[in-house]
Coordinates of N, CA, C and O in Angstrom, one line a residue:
X1 N -60.9 -27.1 -7.4 CA -62.3 -27.4 -7.2 C -62.7 -28.5 -8.2 O -62.3 -28.4 -9.4
X2 N -63.6 -29.3 -7.8 CA -64.0 -30.5 -8.6 C -65.0 -30.1 -9.6 O -65.8 -29.1 -9.4
X3 N -65.1 -30.8 -10.7 CA -66.1 -30.5 -11.8 C -67.3 -31.3 -11.3 O -67.3 -32.4 -11.0
X4 N -68.5 -30.6 -11.4 CA -69.7 -31.3 -11.0 C -70.4 -31.9 -12.2 O -71.5 -32.5 -12.0
X5 N -69.9 -31.8 -13.4 CA -70.5 -32.4 -14.5 C -71.6 -31.6 -15.2 O -72.0 -32.0 -16.3
X6 N -72.1 -30.6 -14.5 CA -73.2 -29.8 -15.1 C -72.8 -28.4 -15.5 O -73.6 -27.7 -16.1
X7 N -71.5 -28.1 -15.3 CA -71.0 -26.7 -15.7 C -71.7 -25.6 -14.9 O -71.8 -24.5 -15.4
X8 N -72.3 -25.9 -13.8 CA -73.0 -24.9 -13.0 C -72.0 -23.9 -12.4 O -70.9 -24.3 -12.0
X9 N -72.4 -22.6 -12.4 CA -71.5 -21.6 -11.8 C -71.9 -21.4 -10.4 O -73.1 -21.2 -10.1
X10 N -70.9 -21.6 -9.5 CA -71.2 -21.4 -8.1 C -71.4 -20.0 -7.7 O -70.8 -19.1 -8.3
X11 N -72.3 -19.7 -6.8 CA -72.6 -18.3 -6.4 C -71.3 -17.9 -5.6 O -70.7 -18.6 -4.9
X12 N -70.9 -16.6 -5.9 CA -69.7 -16.1 -5.2 C -69.9 -16.0 -3.7 O -70.9 -15.7 -3.2
X13 N -68.8 -16.4 -3.0 CA -68.8 -16.2 -1.5 C -68.2 -14.9 -1.1 O -68.1 -14.6 0.0
X14 N -67.7 -14.2 -2.1 CA -67.0 -12.9 -1.9 C -68.1 -11.8 -2.0 O -68.8 -11.8 -3.0
X15 N -68.3 -11.0 -1.0 CA -69.3 -10.0 -1.0 C -68.6 -8.7 -1.4 O -67.6 -8.2 -0.8
X16 N -69.2 -8.1 -2.4 CA -68.7 -6.7 -2.9 C -69.4 -5.7 -2.1 O -70.6 -5.6 -2.0
X17 N -68.6 -4.9 -1.4 CA -69.1 -3.8 -0.5 C -69.5 -2.6 -1.4 O -68.7 -2.2 -2.3
X18 N -70.7 -2.2 -1.3 CA -71.3 -1.2 -2.2 C -71.2 0.2 -1.7 O -71.4 1.2 -2.4
X19 N -71.0 0.4 -0.4 CA -71.0 1.8 0.2 C -70.3 1.8 1.6 O -70.1 0.7 2.1
X20 N -70.1 2.9 2.1 CA -69.5 3.0 3.4 C -70.5 2.4 4.5 O -70.1 1.8 5.4
X21 N -71.7 2.7 4.2 CA -72.8 2.2 5.1 C -72.8 0.7 5.1 O -72.9 0.0 6.2
X22 N -72.7 0.0 4.0 CA -72.7 -1.4 3.9 C -71.4 -2.0 4.5 O -71.4 -3.0 5.2
X23 N -70.3 -1.3 4.4 CA -69.0 -1.7 5.0 C -69.2 -1.7 6.5 O -68.9 -2.7 7.2
X24 N -69.8 -0.6 7.1 CA -70.0 -0.6 8.5 C -70.9 -1.7 9.0 O -70.7 -2.3 10.0
X25 N -71.9 -2.0 8.2 CA -72.9 -3.1 8.5 C -72.2 -4.4 8.5 O -72.3 -5.2 9.5
X26 N -71.4 -4.7 7.5 CA -70.7 -6.0 7.4 C -69.7 -6.2 8.6 O -69.7 -7.3 9.2
X27 N -69.0 -5.2 8.9 CA -68.0 -5.2 9.9 C -68.7 -5.4 11.3 O -68.2 -6.2 12.1
X28 N -69.7 -4.7 11.5 CA -70.5 -4.7 12.8 C -71.1 -6.1 12.9 O -71.0 -6.7 14.0
X29 N -71.7 -6.7 11.8 CA -72.3 -8.0 11.9 C -71.2 -9.1 12.2 O -71.4 -9.9 13.0
X30 N -70.1 -9.0 11.5 CA -69.1 -10.0 11.7 C -68.5 -9.9 13.1 O -68.3 -10.9 13.7
X31 N -68.4 -8.7 13.6 CA -67.8 -8.5 15.0 C -68.8 -9.1 16.0 O -68.4 -9.8 16.9
X32 N -70.1 -8.9 15.8 CA -71.1 -9.4 16.8 C -71.2 -10.9 16.7 O -71.5 -11.5 17.7
X33 N -70.9 -11.5 15.6 CA -70.9 -12.9 15.5 C -69.6 -13.6 15.7 O -69.5 -14.8 15.6
X34 N -68.6 -12.8 16.0 CA -67.2 -13.4 16.2 C -66.6 -14.0 14.9 O -65.8 -14.9 15.0
X35 N -67.1 -13.4 13.8 CA -66.6 -13.9 12.5 C -65.4 -13.1 12.0 O -65.5 -11.9 11.9
X36 N -64.3 -13.8 11.7 CA -63.2 -13.1 11.1 C -63.5 -12.6 9.7 O -64.3 -13.2 9.0
X37 N -62.8 -11.6 9.2 CA -63.0 -10.9 7.9 C -61.7 -10.8 7.2 O -60.7 -10.4 7.8
X38 N -61.8 -11.1 5.9 CA -60.6 -10.9 5.0 C -61.1 -10.0 3.9 O -62.2 -10.2 3.3
X39 N -60.4 -8.9 3.7 CA -60.9 -7.9 2.7 C -59.8 -7.7 1.6 O -58.6 -7.7 1.9
X40 N -60.3 -7.7 0.4 CA -59.5 -7.4 -0.8 C -59.8 -6.0 -1.2 O -60.9 -5.8 -1.7
X41 N -58.9 -5.1 -1.0 CA -59.0 -3.7 -1.6 C -58.5 -3.7 -3.0 O -57.3 -4.1 -3.2
X42 N -59.3 -3.4 -3.9 CA -59.0 -3.5 -5.3 C -59.3 -2.3 -6.1 O -60.0 -1.4 -5.6
X43 N -59.0 -2.3 -7.4 CA -59.4 -1.2 -8.3 C -59.4 -1.9 -9.7 O -58.6 -2.7 -10.1
X44 N -60.4 -1.5 -10.5 CA -60.6 -2.2 -11.8 C -59.5 -1.9 -12.8 O -59.2 -2.7 -13.7
X45 N -58.7 -0.8 -12.6 CA -57.6 -0.5 -13.5 C -56.3 -1.1 -13.0 O -55.3 -1.1 -13.7
X46 N -56.3 -1.8 -11.9 CA -55.1 -2.4 -11.3 C -55.1 -3.9 -11.7 O -55.8 -4.7 -11.2
X47 N -54.3 -4.2 -12.7 CA -54.3 -5.6 -13.3 C -53.9 -6.6 -12.2 O -54.5 -7.7 -12.2
X48 N -52.8 -6.4 -11.4 CA -52.5 -7.4 -10.3 C -53.7 -7.6 -9.4 O -54.0 -8.8 -9.0
X49 N -54.5 -6.6 -9.1 CA -55.7 -6.7 -8.3 C -56.7 -7.6 -9.0 O -57.3 -8.5 -8.4
X50 N -57.0 -7.3 -10.2 CA -58.0 -8.0 -11.0 C -57.6 -9.5 -11.1 O -58.4 -10.4 -11.0
X51 N -56.3 -9.7 -11.3 CA -55.8 -11.1 -11.5 C -56.0 -11.9 -10.2 O -56.0 -13.1 -10.2
X52 N -56.1 -11.2 -9.0 CA -56.2 -11.9 -7.8 C -57.7 -12.3 -7.5 O -57.9 -13.1 -6.6
X53 N -58.6 -11.8 -8.2 CA -60.0 -12.1 -8.0 C -60.4 -13.6 -7.9 O -61.0 -14.0 -7.0
X54 N -60.0 -14.3 -9.0 CA -60.3 -15.8 -8.9 C -59.7 -16.5 -7.7 O -60.3 -17.4 -7.1
X55 N -58.4 -16.1 -7.4 CA -57.8 -16.7 -6.2 C -58.5 -16.4 -4.9 O -58.7 -17.2 -4.1
X56 N -58.9 -15.1 -4.8 CA -59.7 -14.7 -3.6 C -61.0 -15.5 -3.5 O -61.4 -15.8 -2.4
X57 N -61.6 -15.7 -4.6 CA -62.9 -16.6 -4.7 C -62.5 -18.0 -4.1 O -63.3 -18.5 -3.3
X58 N -61.4 -18.5 -4.6 CA -61.0 -19.9 -4.1 C -60.8 -19.9 -2.6 O -61.2 -20.8 -1.9
X59 N -60.2 -18.9 -2.1 CA -60.0 -18.8 -0.6 C -61.3 -18.7 0.1 O -61.5 -19.3 1.1
X60 N -62.3 -18.0 -0.5 CA -63.6 -17.8 0.2 C -64.3 -19.1 0.2 O -65.0 -19.4 1.2
X61 N -64.1 -20.0 -0.8 CA -64.7 -21.3 -0.8 C -64.0 -22.2 0.2 O -64.7 -23.0 0.9
X62 N -62.7 -22.1 0.3 CA -61.9 -22.9 1.3 C -62.2 -22.6 2.7 O -62.3 -23.5 3.6
X63 N -62.4 -21.3 3.0 CA -62.5 -20.9 4.4 C -64.0 -20.4 4.6 O -64.3 -19.2 4.6
X64 N -64.9 -21.4 4.9 CA -66.3 -21.1 4.9 C -66.7 -20.3 6.2 O -67.7 -19.6 6.2
X65 N -65.9 -20.3 7.2 CA -66.2 -19.6 8.4 C -65.7 -18.2 8.5 O -65.7 -17.5 9.5
X66 N -65.2 -17.7 7.3 CA -64.7 -16.3 7.3 C -65.5 -15.5 6.3 O -65.9 -16.1 5.3
X67 N -65.7 -14.3 6.6 CA -66.4 -13.4 5.7 C -65.4 -12.7 4.8 O -64.4 -12.1 5.2
X68 N -65.6 -12.9 3.5 CA -64.7 -12.3 2.5 C -65.3 -11.2 1.8 O -66.4 -11.3 1.2
X69 N -64.7 -10.0 1.9 CA -65.2 -8.8 1.3 C -64.3 -8.2 0.3 O -63.1 -8.4 0.4
X70 N -64.8 -7.6 -0.7 CA -64.0 -6.9 -1.7 C -64.5 -5.4 -1.8 O -65.7 -5.2 -1.7
X71 N -63.5 -4.5 -1.8 CA -63.8 -3.1 -1.8 C -63.1 -2.5 -3.0 O -61.9 -2.6 -3.1
X72 N -63.8 -1.8 -3.9 CA -63.2 -1.1 -5.0 C -62.9 0.3 -4.4 O -63.8 1.1 -4.0
X73 N -61.6 0.6 -4.3 CA -61.2 1.9 -3.7 C -61.6 3.1 -4.4 O -61.7 4.2 -3.8
X74 N -61.9 3.0 -5.7 CA -62.4 4.2 -6.4 C -63.9 4.4 -6.2 O -64.4 5.5 -6.3
X75 N -64.6 3.3 -5.9 CA -66.1 3.5 -5.6 C -66.3 3.8 -4.2 O -67.3 4.5 -3.9
X76 N -65.5 3.4 -3.3 CA -65.7 3.6 -1.8 C -64.4 4.2 -1.2 O -63.7 3.6 -0.4
X77 N -64.1 5.4 -1.6 CA -62.9 6.1 -1.2 C -62.8 6.2 0.3 O -61.7 6.1 0.9
X78 N -63.9 6.5 1.0 CA -64.0 6.7 2.4 C -63.4 5.5 3.2 O -62.7 5.7 4.2
X79 N -63.8 4.3 2.8 CA -63.4 3.1 3.5 C -61.9 2.9 3.3 O -61.1 2.6 4.2
X80 N -61.4 3.1 2.0 CA -60.0 3.0 1.7 C -59.2 4.0 2.6 O -58.1 3.6 3.1
X81 N -59.7 5.2 2.7 CA -59.0 6.2 3.4 C -59.0 5.9 4.9 O -57.9 5.9 5.6
X82 N -60.1 5.4 5.4 CA -60.2 5.1 6.9 C -59.3 3.9 7.2 O -58.7 3.9 8.3
X83 N -59.2 3.0 6.3 CA -58.4 1.8 6.6 C -56.9 2.0 6.1 O -56.1 1.1 6.2
X84 N -56.6 3.2 5.7 CA -55.2 3.6 5.3 C -54.7 2.7 4.2 O -53.5 2.3 4.2
X85 N -55.5 2.4 3.2 CA -55.1 1.7 2.0 C -54.5 2.6 1.0 O -55.2 3.6 0.5
X86 N -53.3 2.4 0.6 CA -52.6 3.3 -0.3 C -52.1 2.7 -1.6 O -51.7 3.4 -2.5
X87 N -52.2 1.4 -1.7 CA -51.8 0.7 -2.9 C -52.7 -0.5 -3.1 O -53.3 -1.1 -2.1
X88 N -52.8 -1.0 -4.3 CA -53.6 -2.1 -4.7 C -52.7 -3.2 -5.3 O -51.8 -2.9 -6.0
X89 N -53.1 -4.5 -5.1 CA -54.1 -4.9 -4.1 C -53.6 -4.9 -2.7 O -52.4 -5.1 -2.4
X90 N -54.5 -4.6 -1.8 CA -54.2 -4.7 -0.3 C -55.2 -5.7 0.2 O -56.3 -5.7 -0.1
X91 N -54.6 -6.6 1.0 CA -55.5 -7.6 1.7 C -55.4 -7.4 3.2 O -54.3 -7.2 3.7
X92 N -56.5 -7.3 3.8 CA -56.6 -7.0 5.3 C -57.3 -8.1 6.0 O -58.4 -8.5 5.6
X93 N -56.8 -8.5 7.1 CA -57.4 -9.4 8.0 C -58.0 -8.7 9.2 O -57.2 -7.9 9.9
X94 N -59.3 -8.8 9.5 CA -59.9 -8.1 10.5 C -60.6 -9.0 11.5 O -61.3 -10.0 11.1
X95 N -60.4 -8.7 12.8 CA -61.1 -9.5 13.8 C -61.6 -8.6 14.9 O -60.9 -7.7 15.3
X96 N -62.8 -8.8 15.3 CA -63.5 -7.9 16.3 C -63.4 -6.5 15.9 O -63.2 -5.6 16.7
X97 N -63.6 -6.2 14.6 CA -63.6 -4.8 14.1 C -62.3 -4.2 13.9 O -62.2 -3.0 13.4
X98 N -61.2 -4.8 14.2 CA -59.9 -4.2 14.2 C -58.9 -5.0 13.2 O -59.0 -6.2 13.1
X99 N -58.1 -4.2 12.5 CA -57.1 -4.8 11.6 C -56.1 -5.6 12.4 O -55.5 -5.2 13.4
X100 N -55.9 -6.9 12.0 CA -55.0 -7.8 12.6 C -53.7 -7.9 11.8 O -52.6 -8.0 12.3
X101 N -53.9 -7.8 10.4 CA -52.8 -8.0 9.5 C -53.1 -7.3 8.2 O -54.3 -7.2 7.9
X102 N -52.1 -6.9 7.5 CA -52.3 -6.2 6.2 C -51.2 -6.7 5.3 O -50.0 -6.7 5.7
X103 N -51.5 -7.0 4.1 CA -50.5 -7.4 3.1 C -50.8 -6.6 1.8 O -51.9 -6.7 1.3
X104 N -49.7 -6.0 1.3 CA -49.9 -5.2 0.1 C -49.2 -6.0 -1.0 O -48.0 -6.4 -0.9
X105 N -49.9 -6.2 -2.2 CA -49.3 -6.9 -3.3 C -50.0 -8.2 -3.6 O -50.7 -8.7 -2.8
X106 N -49.8 -8.6 -4.8 CA -50.4 -9.9 -5.3 C -49.5 -11.0 -5.1 O -48.7 -11.4 -5.9
X107 N -49.6 -11.6 -3.9 CA -48.7 -12.7 -3.5 C -49.6 -13.8 -2.9 O -49.8 -13.9 -1.7
X108 N -50.1 -14.7 -3.8 CA -51.0 -15.8 -3.3 C -50.5 -16.6 -2.2 O -51.2 -16.9 -1.3
X109 N -49.2 -17.0 -2.3 CA -48.6 -17.9 -1.3 C -48.6 -17.2 0.1 O -49.0 -17.8 1.1
X110 N -48.2 -16.0 0.1 CA -48.1 -15.2 1.4 C -49.5 -15.0 1.9 O -49.7 -15.1 3.2
X111 N -50.5 -14.7 1.1 CA -51.8 -14.4 1.5 C -52.4 -15.7 2.2 O -53.0 -15.7 3.3
X112 N -52.2 -16.8 1.5 CA -52.7 -18.1 2.0 C -52.0 -18.4 3.4 O -52.7 -18.8 4.3
X113 N -50.7 -18.2 3.5 CA -50.0 -18.4 4.7 C -50.5 -17.6 5.8 O -50.8 -18.0 7.0
X114 N -50.8 -16.3 5.6 CA -51.3 -15.4 6.6 C -52.7 -15.7 7.0 O -53.0 -15.6 8.2
X115 N -53.5 -16.1 6.1 CA -54.9 -16.5 6.4 C -54.9 -17.7 7.3 O -55.6 -17.8 8.2
X116 N -54.1 -18.7 6.9 CA -53.9 -19.9 7.7 C -53.5 -19.6 9.1 O -54.1 -20.1 10.1
X117 N -52.6 -18.7 9.3 CA -52.1 -18.3 10.6 C -53.2 -17.6 11.4 O -53.4 -17.8 12.6
X118 N -53.9 -16.7 10.7 CA -55.0 -15.9 11.2 C -56.1 -16.9 11.7 O -56.6 -16.8 12.9
X119 N -56.5 -17.8 10.9 CA -57.6 -18.8 11.3 C -57.1 -19.7 12.5 O -57.8 -19.9 13.4
X120 N -55.8 -20.1 12.4 CA -55.3 -20.9 13.5 C -55.3 -20.1 14.8 O -55.6 -20.7 15.9
X121 N -54.9 -18.8 14.8 CA -54.9 -18.0 16.0 C -56.3 -17.9 16.6 O -56.5 -17.8 17.8
X122 N -57.3 -17.8 15.8 CA -58.7 -17.7 16.2 C -59.2 -19.0 16.8 O -59.9 -19.0 17.8
X123 N -58.8 -20.1 16.2 CA -59.3 -21.5 16.6 C -58.5 -22.0 17.8 O -58.9 -23.0 18.4
X124 N -57.3 -21.5 18.1 CA -56.5 -22.0 19.2 C -57.1 -21.6 20.5 O -57.6 -20.4 20.6
X125 N -57.1 -22.5 21.4 CA -57.6 -22.1 22.8 C -56.8 -21.0 23.4 O -55.6 -21.0 23.3
X126 N -57.5 -20.1 24.0 CA -56.8 -19.0 24.7 C -56.2 -19.5 26.0 O -56.9 -20.3 26.7
X127 N -54.9 -19.2 26.3 CA -54.3 -19.6 27.6 C -54.2 -18.5 28.6 O -54.2 -17.4 28.2

């Protein structure tokens, strides 16, 4: 990201999910708008998860047409349980309310590769 010369902090494009109700709201809204979703399931005690936060922010800036959510599994256990998240970090790609792909572990290269493929599959004309 380029330096703007003013040292301004950009507003985060990653939305922190605060409750099961807000999770349902975000997923429903994204589904109705045809917006793909990338979710980072994290925990504050998991150092690999915490280390991925700046990278996840960069992805959110790069992919403007995707909703990026972060879920703290200790704060919102119901969502983690419902989505069958058992380890952190877990990254999930969701389209039309359904899981399309899941990646467990802090692997920036693989996450980028999968998001690129995910976006490409959405933008490709259906045959």
